Short mmCIF file of C-alpha atoms and ligand atoms in Angstrom, two decimals:
data_model
loop_
_atom_site.label_atom_id
_atom_site.label_comp_id
_atom_site.label_asym_id
_atom_site.label_seq_id
_atom_site.Cartn_x
_atom_site.Cartn_y
_atom_site.Cartn_z
CA MET A 1 179.30 84.61 111.52
CA VAL A 2 177.88 88.00 111.70
CA VAL A 3 174.10 88.17 111.45
CA VAL A 4 172.87 91.60 110.79
CA THR A 5 169.67 92.19 112.59
CA SER A 6 169.41 95.97 112.78
CA PRO A 7 167.14 97.46 110.07
CA ILE A 8 169.52 100.24 109.95
CA VAL A 9 172.61 99.14 107.95
CA THR A 10 174.94 101.69 106.50
CA ALA A 11 177.27 100.72 103.53
CA ARG A 12 180.24 100.91 105.74
CA SER A 13 178.97 98.55 108.27
CA LEU A 14 178.92 95.71 105.99
CA PRO A 15 181.97 93.80 106.49
CA TYR A 16 181.64 92.26 102.90
CA MET A 17 180.91 95.54 100.88
CA SER A 18 183.19 95.69 97.83
CA TYR A 19 183.66 98.55 95.41
CA THR A 20 184.43 98.86 91.69
CA VAL A 21 186.85 101.76 90.84
CA VAL A 22 188.08 102.58 87.21
CA CYS A 23 191.48 103.63 86.98
CA LEU A 24 192.44 105.92 83.94
CA ALA A 25 196.21 106.47 83.92
CA GLY A 26 196.38 108.55 80.59
CA ASP A 27 199.48 110.22 79.49
CA GLY A 28 202.63 111.40 80.51
CA ILE A 29 203.42 111.05 84.28
CA GLY A 30 199.90 109.50 84.64
CA PRO A 31 200.88 105.94 84.78
CA GLU A 32 203.53 106.71 87.20
CA VAL A 33 201.59 108.43 89.85
CA MET A 34 198.45 106.08 89.17
CA ARG A 35 200.66 102.99 89.98
CA GLU A 36 201.46 104.48 93.50
CA ALA A 37 197.68 105.27 94.00
CA ILE A 38 196.62 101.90 93.06
CA ARG A 39 199.37 100.42 95.49
CA ALA A 40 197.96 102.39 98.28
CA LEU A 41 194.36 101.42 97.59
CA ARG A 42 195.52 97.66 97.62
CA ALA A 43 197.18 98.30 101.01
CA LEU A 44 194.13 99.49 102.63
CA PRO A 45 191.67 96.94 104.61
CA LEU A 46 189.03 97.13 101.75
CA ASP A 47 187.67 95.04 99.12
CA ILE A 48 188.37 97.25 95.97
CA ASP A 49 188.14 95.77 92.52
CA ILE A 50 190.21 97.90 90.22
CA GLU A 51 189.93 97.96 86.49
CA GLU A 52 192.28 99.80 84.39
CA CYS A 53 191.04 101.20 81.12
CA ALA A 54 192.71 102.87 78.03
CA PHE A 55 192.20 106.54 78.10
CA GLY A 56 193.74 109.59 76.55
CA GLY A 57 196.75 108.87 74.47
CA PRO A 58 196.63 105.19 74.94
CA GLY A 59 192.97 105.09 73.96
CA ILE A 60 193.80 107.07 70.62
CA ARG A 61 196.76 104.47 69.98
CA GLU A 62 194.84 101.26 70.65
CA PHE A 63 191.33 102.25 69.78
CA GLY A 64 191.47 105.65 67.86
CA ASP A 65 189.47 107.34 70.52
CA PRO A 66 190.66 108.83 73.65
CA LEU A 67 187.48 107.75 75.39
CA PRO A 68 187.01 104.32 73.86
CA PRO A 69 183.40 102.91 74.40
CA ALA A 70 184.33 100.05 76.68
CA THR A 71 186.16 102.49 78.88
CA LEU A 72 183.12 104.82 79.06
CA THR A 73 180.79 101.84 79.89
CA ALA A 74 183.11 100.51 82.76
CA CYS A 75 183.20 104.18 83.92
CA LYS A 76 179.36 104.44 84.07
CA GLN A 77 179.24 101.18 85.89
CA ALA A 78 181.62 101.72 88.42
CA ASP A 79 181.47 103.26 92.11
CA ALA A 80 184.06 105.86 91.24
CA VAL A 81 186.67 106.98 88.50
CA LEU A 82 190.06 107.75 89.54
CA LEU A 83 192.09 109.51 86.77
CA ALA A 84 195.69 110.67 86.52
CA ALA A 85 196.56 113.15 83.57
CA VAL A 86 195.77 113.60 79.80
CA GLY A 87 197.45 115.46 77.34
CA SER A 88 200.74 114.91 75.01
CA PRO A 89 202.61 116.99 72.85
CA GLU A 90 202.41 114.09 70.39
CA TYR A 91 198.78 115.07 69.86
CA GLU A 92 199.16 118.99 69.95
CA ARG A 93 197.98 119.43 66.41
CA ALA A 94 196.12 116.34 65.88
CA ALA A 95 192.43 116.23 65.07
CA VAL A 96 191.85 113.79 67.84
CA ARG A 97 193.29 114.75 70.93
CA PRO A 98 193.58 113.24 74.73
CA GLU A 99 191.82 116.19 76.31
CA GLN A 100 188.73 115.51 74.10
CA GLY A 101 188.65 112.40 76.16
CA LEU A 102 188.50 114.18 79.45
CA LEU A 103 185.84 116.83 78.46
CA ARG A 104 183.77 113.98 77.19
CA ILE A 105 184.02 111.79 80.21
CA ARG A 106 183.07 114.78 82.36
CA LYS A 107 180.18 115.40 80.19
CA GLU A 108 179.15 111.69 80.01
CA LEU A 109 179.23 111.25 83.75
CA GLY A 110 177.55 114.66 84.38
CA VAL A 111 180.04 115.94 86.62
CA PHE A 112 179.49 119.49 87.38
CA ALA A 113 180.96 120.35 90.71
CA ASN A 114 184.72 120.26 90.72
CA LEU A 115 186.16 120.58 94.20
CA ARG A 116 189.65 121.56 94.52
CA PRO A 117 190.85 121.89 98.29
CA VAL A 118 193.85 123.85 98.92
CA ARG A 119 195.66 123.41 102.23
CA GLY A 120 199.09 124.53 103.41
CA ASP A 121 200.46 127.02 106.08
CA GLY A 122 197.70 129.13 107.39
CA VAL A 123 195.63 128.08 104.22
CA ASP A 124 192.53 126.01 104.17
CA MET A 125 190.40 126.77 101.11
CA MET A 126 187.99 124.98 98.82
CA ILE A 127 187.88 126.24 95.20
CA VAL A 128 184.48 125.29 93.66
CA ARG A 129 184.91 125.27 89.93
CA GLU A 130 181.96 124.72 87.58
CA LEU A 131 182.89 122.00 85.18
CA SER A 132 179.90 121.57 82.86
CA GLY A 133 179.57 124.83 81.15
CA GLY A 134 181.46 128.05 79.89
CA LEU A 135 184.33 128.19 77.15
CA TYR A 136 184.84 124.42 77.52
CA TYR A 137 181.44 123.34 76.31
CA GLY A 138 179.99 126.45 74.41
CA ARG A 139 179.72 126.69 70.70
CA LYS A 140 183.12 126.99 68.97
CA GLY A 141 184.39 126.72 65.78
CA ARG A 142 186.18 128.59 62.64
CA LEU A 143 184.78 130.91 60.17
CA THR A 144 185.55 131.23 56.59
CA ASP A 145 187.61 134.25 56.98
CA GLY A 146 189.79 132.52 59.45
CA MET A 147 188.34 133.53 62.43
CA ALA A 148 188.00 130.99 65.36
CA PHE A 149 185.31 131.40 68.30
CA ASP A 150 184.56 129.88 71.56
CA ILE A 151 181.40 130.97 73.28
CA CYS A 152 181.15 131.33 76.95
CA GLU A 153 177.68 130.01 77.86
CA TYR A 154 175.66 129.41 80.96
CA HIS A 155 172.34 128.67 81.94
CA PRO A 156 170.73 129.99 85.11
CA TRP A 157 170.09 126.25 86.34
CA GLN A 158 173.90 125.33 85.86
CA ILE A 159 174.90 128.45 88.09
CA GLU A 160 172.24 127.68 90.70
CA ARG A 161 173.11 123.99 91.15
CA ILE A 162 176.85 124.79 91.72
CA ALA A 163 176.00 127.85 93.75
CA ARG A 164 174.09 125.68 96.19
CA ARG A 165 176.81 122.89 96.37
CA ALA A 166 179.36 125.81 97.23
CA PHE A 167 177.15 127.47 99.82
CA ASP A 168 176.41 124.02 101.65
CA LEU A 169 180.04 123.49 101.55
CA ALA A 170 180.72 126.90 103.13
CA ARG A 171 178.11 125.93 105.81
CA GLY A 172 180.22 122.97 106.71
CA ARG A 173 183.32 125.03 106.82
CA ARG A 174 184.19 128.79 107.89
CA LYS A 175 180.94 129.97 106.24
CA GLN A 176 182.63 132.57 103.84
CA LEU A 177 182.18 132.26 100.18
CA THR A 178 183.99 134.41 97.54
CA LEU A 179 182.64 134.56 93.94
CA ALA A 180 185.27 135.24 91.17
CA ASP A 181 184.25 136.57 87.94
CA LYS A 182 184.60 139.49 85.37
CA HIS A 183 181.53 141.35 86.27
CA GLY A 184 181.26 144.63 84.12
CA VAL A 185 182.78 142.92 81.15
CA LEU A 186 181.27 139.54 80.67
CA GLU A 187 177.57 139.11 80.54
CA THR A 188 177.75 135.63 81.71
CA SER A 189 179.55 136.93 84.85
CA THR A 190 176.52 139.35 85.40
CA LEU A 191 174.36 136.30 85.40
CA TRP A 192 176.55 134.58 87.95
CA ARG A 193 176.36 137.43 90.32
CA GLU A 194 172.37 137.60 89.97
CA VAL A 195 171.96 133.87 90.59
CA VAL A 196 174.61 133.55 93.22
CA ASP A 197 172.90 136.72 95.07
CA GLU A 198 169.44 134.98 94.92
CA VAL A 199 170.95 131.53 96.13
CA ALA A 200 172.71 133.48 98.86
CA THR A 201 169.44 134.64 100.64
CA ASP A 202 168.82 131.03 101.38
CA TYR A 203 171.90 130.92 103.29
CA PRO A 204 171.86 133.95 105.62
CA ASP A 205 174.40 132.06 107.85
CA VAL A 206 177.25 132.29 105.03
CA ARG A 207 178.93 135.45 104.49
CA SER A 208 179.34 135.99 100.84
CA ASP A 209 181.15 138.50 98.51
CA ALA A 210 182.19 138.73 94.91
CA MET A 211 185.69 139.69 93.52
CA LEU A 212 187.01 140.31 90.04
CA VAL A 213 189.01 137.21 88.70
CA ASP A 214 192.32 139.09 88.15
CA SER A 215 192.04 140.65 91.72
CA ALA A 216 191.51 137.11 93.01
CA ALA A 217 194.52 135.85 91.35
CA MET A 218 196.42 138.41 93.00
CA GLN A 219 194.91 137.88 96.46
CA LEU A 220 195.58 134.06 96.21
CA VAL A 221 199.35 134.90 95.94
CA ARG A 222 199.47 137.83 98.41
CA ASP A 223 197.07 136.38 100.99
CA PRO A 224 195.46 133.02 100.41
CA GLY A 225 194.48 132.58 103.77
CA ARG A 226 191.72 135.01 103.50
CA PHE A 227 189.53 132.51 101.41
CA ASP A 228 187.37 129.82 102.57
CA VAL A 229 185.11 128.72 99.54
CA LEU A 230 186.21 130.10 96.22
CA LEU A 231 183.37 129.71 93.83
CA THR A 232 184.04 130.22 90.01
CA GLU A 233 183.10 129.29 86.49
CA ASN A 234 184.91 126.58 84.32
CA THR A 235 187.78 128.60 82.86
CA PHE A 236 188.54 130.96 85.72
CA GLY A 237 188.52 127.91 88.17
CA ASP A 238 191.14 125.91 85.96
CA ILE A 239 193.44 128.92 86.15
CA LEU A 240 192.77 130.04 89.83
CA SER A 241 193.19 126.63 91.00
CA ASP A 242 196.78 126.26 89.70
CA VAL A 243 197.50 129.69 91.18
CA ALA A 244 196.20 128.51 94.48
CA ALA A 245 197.98 125.43 94.32
CA VAL A 246 201.43 126.94 94.02
CA THR A 247 201.09 128.99 97.12
CA THR A 248 200.81 125.76 99.17
CA GLY A 249 203.68 123.55 97.76
CA GLY A 250 202.78 123.15 93.93
CA VAL A 251 200.31 121.30 91.92
CA GLY A 252 202.15 118.13 92.97
CA LEU A 253 200.02 118.12 96.08
CA ALA A 254 196.62 119.25 94.83
CA PRO A 255 193.73 116.84 94.28
CA SER A 256 190.25 117.37 92.85
CA ALA A 257 186.82 115.63 93.21
CA SER A 258 184.50 115.99 90.34
CA LEU A 259 180.76 115.17 91.37
CA SER A 260 177.35 114.71 89.81
CA GLU A 261 173.90 114.87 91.19
CA SER A 262 174.28 110.92 91.63
CA GLY A 263 176.44 108.48 90.15
CA PRO A 264 180.10 108.00 89.90
CA GLY A 265 182.56 111.02 90.31
CA ILE A 266 186.01 111.53 88.76
CA PHE A 267 188.81 111.89 91.28
CA GLU A 268 191.99 113.42 89.71
CA PRO A 269 194.83 115.53 90.54
CA ILE A 270 194.82 119.17 89.36
CA HIS A 271 198.15 118.90 87.64
CA GLY A 272 198.51 117.89 83.96
CA SER A 273 200.55 115.08 82.36
CA ALA A 274 204.03 116.84 82.53
CA PRO A 275 205.45 115.65 79.47
CA ASP A 276 208.83 117.09 80.59
CA ILE A 277 209.55 114.73 83.30
CA ALA A 278 207.33 111.82 82.19
CA GLY A 279 209.09 108.21 82.17
CA ARG A 280 211.81 109.82 84.64
CA GLY A 281 210.25 108.31 87.83
CA ILE A 282 210.45 111.62 89.62
CA ALA A 283 206.76 112.85 89.54
CA ASN A 284 205.22 113.69 92.87
CA PRO A 285 202.21 111.12 93.40
CA ALA A 286 200.95 113.03 96.49
CA ALA A 287 198.24 114.86 94.34
CA MET A 288 197.09 111.61 92.85
CA LEU A 289 197.08 109.85 96.37
CA ARG A 290 195.22 112.93 97.82
CA SER A 291 192.65 112.54 94.81
CA ALA A 292 192.43 108.95 95.88
CA VAL A 293 191.63 110.20 99.45
CA LEU A 294 188.72 112.28 98.05
CA MET A 295 187.41 109.18 96.26
CA LEU A 296 187.40 107.23 99.56
CA GLU A 297 185.38 110.04 101.09
CA HIS A 298 183.19 111.50 98.46
CA GLY A 299 182.96 108.55 95.89
CA LEU A 300 182.75 105.65 98.10
CA GLY A 301 181.50 106.96 101.38
CA LEU A 302 184.33 105.67 103.36
CA PRO A 303 185.37 108.57 105.71
CA GLU A 304 187.51 106.58 108.08
CA GLU A 305 189.65 105.06 105.27
CA ALA A 306 190.05 108.36 103.55
CA ARG A 307 191.39 109.92 107.06
CA LEU A 308 193.86 107.09 107.30
CA LEU A 309 195.25 107.44 103.68
CA ASP A 310 195.38 111.34 104.20
CA GLY A 311 197.14 111.13 107.63
CA VAL A 312 199.65 108.67 105.92
CA VAL A 313 200.26 110.85 102.93
CA ASP A 314 201.02 113.98 105.24
CA GLU A 315 203.28 111.91 107.33
CA ALA A 316 204.99 110.64 104.02
CA LEU A 317 205.20 114.41 103.04
CA ARG A 318 207.25 114.98 106.33
CA SER A 319 209.87 112.30 105.67
CA THR A 320 210.05 111.94 101.97
CA LEU A 321 210.28 114.76 99.49
CA THR A 322 210.10 114.40 95.83
CA VAL A 323 212.21 116.78 93.59
CA ASP A 324 209.32 119.22 93.17
CA LEU A 325 209.69 119.90 96.87
CA ALA A 326 213.53 120.26 96.80
CA GLY A 327 213.82 116.53 97.90
CA THR A 328 215.37 113.59 96.13
CA ALA A 329 213.02 110.84 96.62
CA THR A 330 211.49 109.13 93.55
CA THR A 331 207.82 108.45 92.68
CA VAL A 332 208.01 104.94 93.83
CA GLU A 333 210.15 106.04 96.87
CA PHE A 334 207.15 108.23 98.00
CA GLY A 335 204.87 105.32 97.29
CA ASP A 336 207.02 102.81 99.17
CA ALA A 337 206.76 105.32 102.41
CA VAL A 338 203.05 105.46 102.07
CA VAL A 339 202.47 101.72 101.59
CA GLY A 340 205.01 101.19 104.63
CA LEU A 341 203.09 103.59 106.87
CA LEU A 342 199.69 101.98 105.99
CA ALA A 343 201.15 98.46 106.82
CA SER A 344 202.51 99.90 110.22
CA ARG A 345 198.89 101.09 111.02
CA ALA A 346 197.06 97.86 109.62
CA GLY A 347 193.93 97.44 111.84
CA VAL A 348 193.76 101.26 112.81
CA GLY A 349 191.13 102.96 111.32
CA GLY A 350 190.42 100.03 108.99
C1 IPM B 401 192.44 120.46 84.71
C2 IPM B 401 193.10 120.40 83.34
C3 IPM B 401 192.12 120.10 82.23
C4 IPM B 401 191.13 121.28 82.26
C5 IPM B 401 192.71 120.01 80.86
C6 IPM B 401 193.78 118.85 80.72
C7 IPM B 401 191.71 119.81 79.72
O1 IPM B 401 193.81 121.56 83.32
O2 IPM B 401 191.60 119.49 85.16
O3 IPM B 401 192.59 121.37 85.57
O4 IPM B 401 191.44 122.42 81.63
O5 IPM B 401 190.19 121.14 82.96
MG1 MG B 402 193.93 122.53 84.74
#
């Protein structure tokens, strides 16, 4: 029997620590890639209680709501939320759509810092996408003359809190931060520059600059290695992160972490539900698995287990390539490789 006498007890030092993770598979390839993430989590030497809940299309079909109340309650009570993908052509013109569930869960959990790491040959950057404001959450609607509108809105405090997160991250990296905006055209971009310049004075050790978003998109294609932390607002971040991902092997590899001030984060691949390949068993689960890595690290405070799974996913990517990477492996075969490697390392890092 282990008797813990030290007054300083970290969560990880408790051998009986258990975690609750809510898994939202969602639409399209979501359930296929989620299955592999769950298998990998179960193969880790950890006590994780996995709860799968209806969300997105399945939420609408079963409960008439893409974020059913029971799912929301489970998410709020969890240590972390692992989410695969939402969106389905079936609901393209419907009044109730799966994406609404995603926007609501982000809002309900108060996640505002969306971290999208992009790694590859000579590239190691972190896109920090603001997730709680801008066009996604501004006033929107239709006018009687048929006009539609979405207002891009930001409060200074929304910009300040994400800027501080981004500067803190830059401090632990190569100490370089680039803000992407549309200064000179958008009033919100002018506010972003003012607030970020102000925050920068608290971080004299971090070099910061600003770049117009169109130019940033071009630089991401031309010379992605030049970026360290790339900070931007919600919509620009959505677009730039897909652009950045293709420069390092595609969206099939890119994970993300959505964090709040405190409380459970949401960990999800940046890719969508890919309805064109859904159900064929060929989706690359690497982005989903890497999202589980981010969850272990940022959501559950388990850096060793995160490193273990991350290393295993990298190794599987050297031997087992899915079709998006010009290989022939299926989703399940990639998952088999990951689980096999984890089994062969049982006890190491666990
Ligand atoms: C993403 C996705 C979502 C977004 C969609 C599915 C609403 O594209 O997480 O990047 O735009 O935020
Ligand atoms: Mg996107």
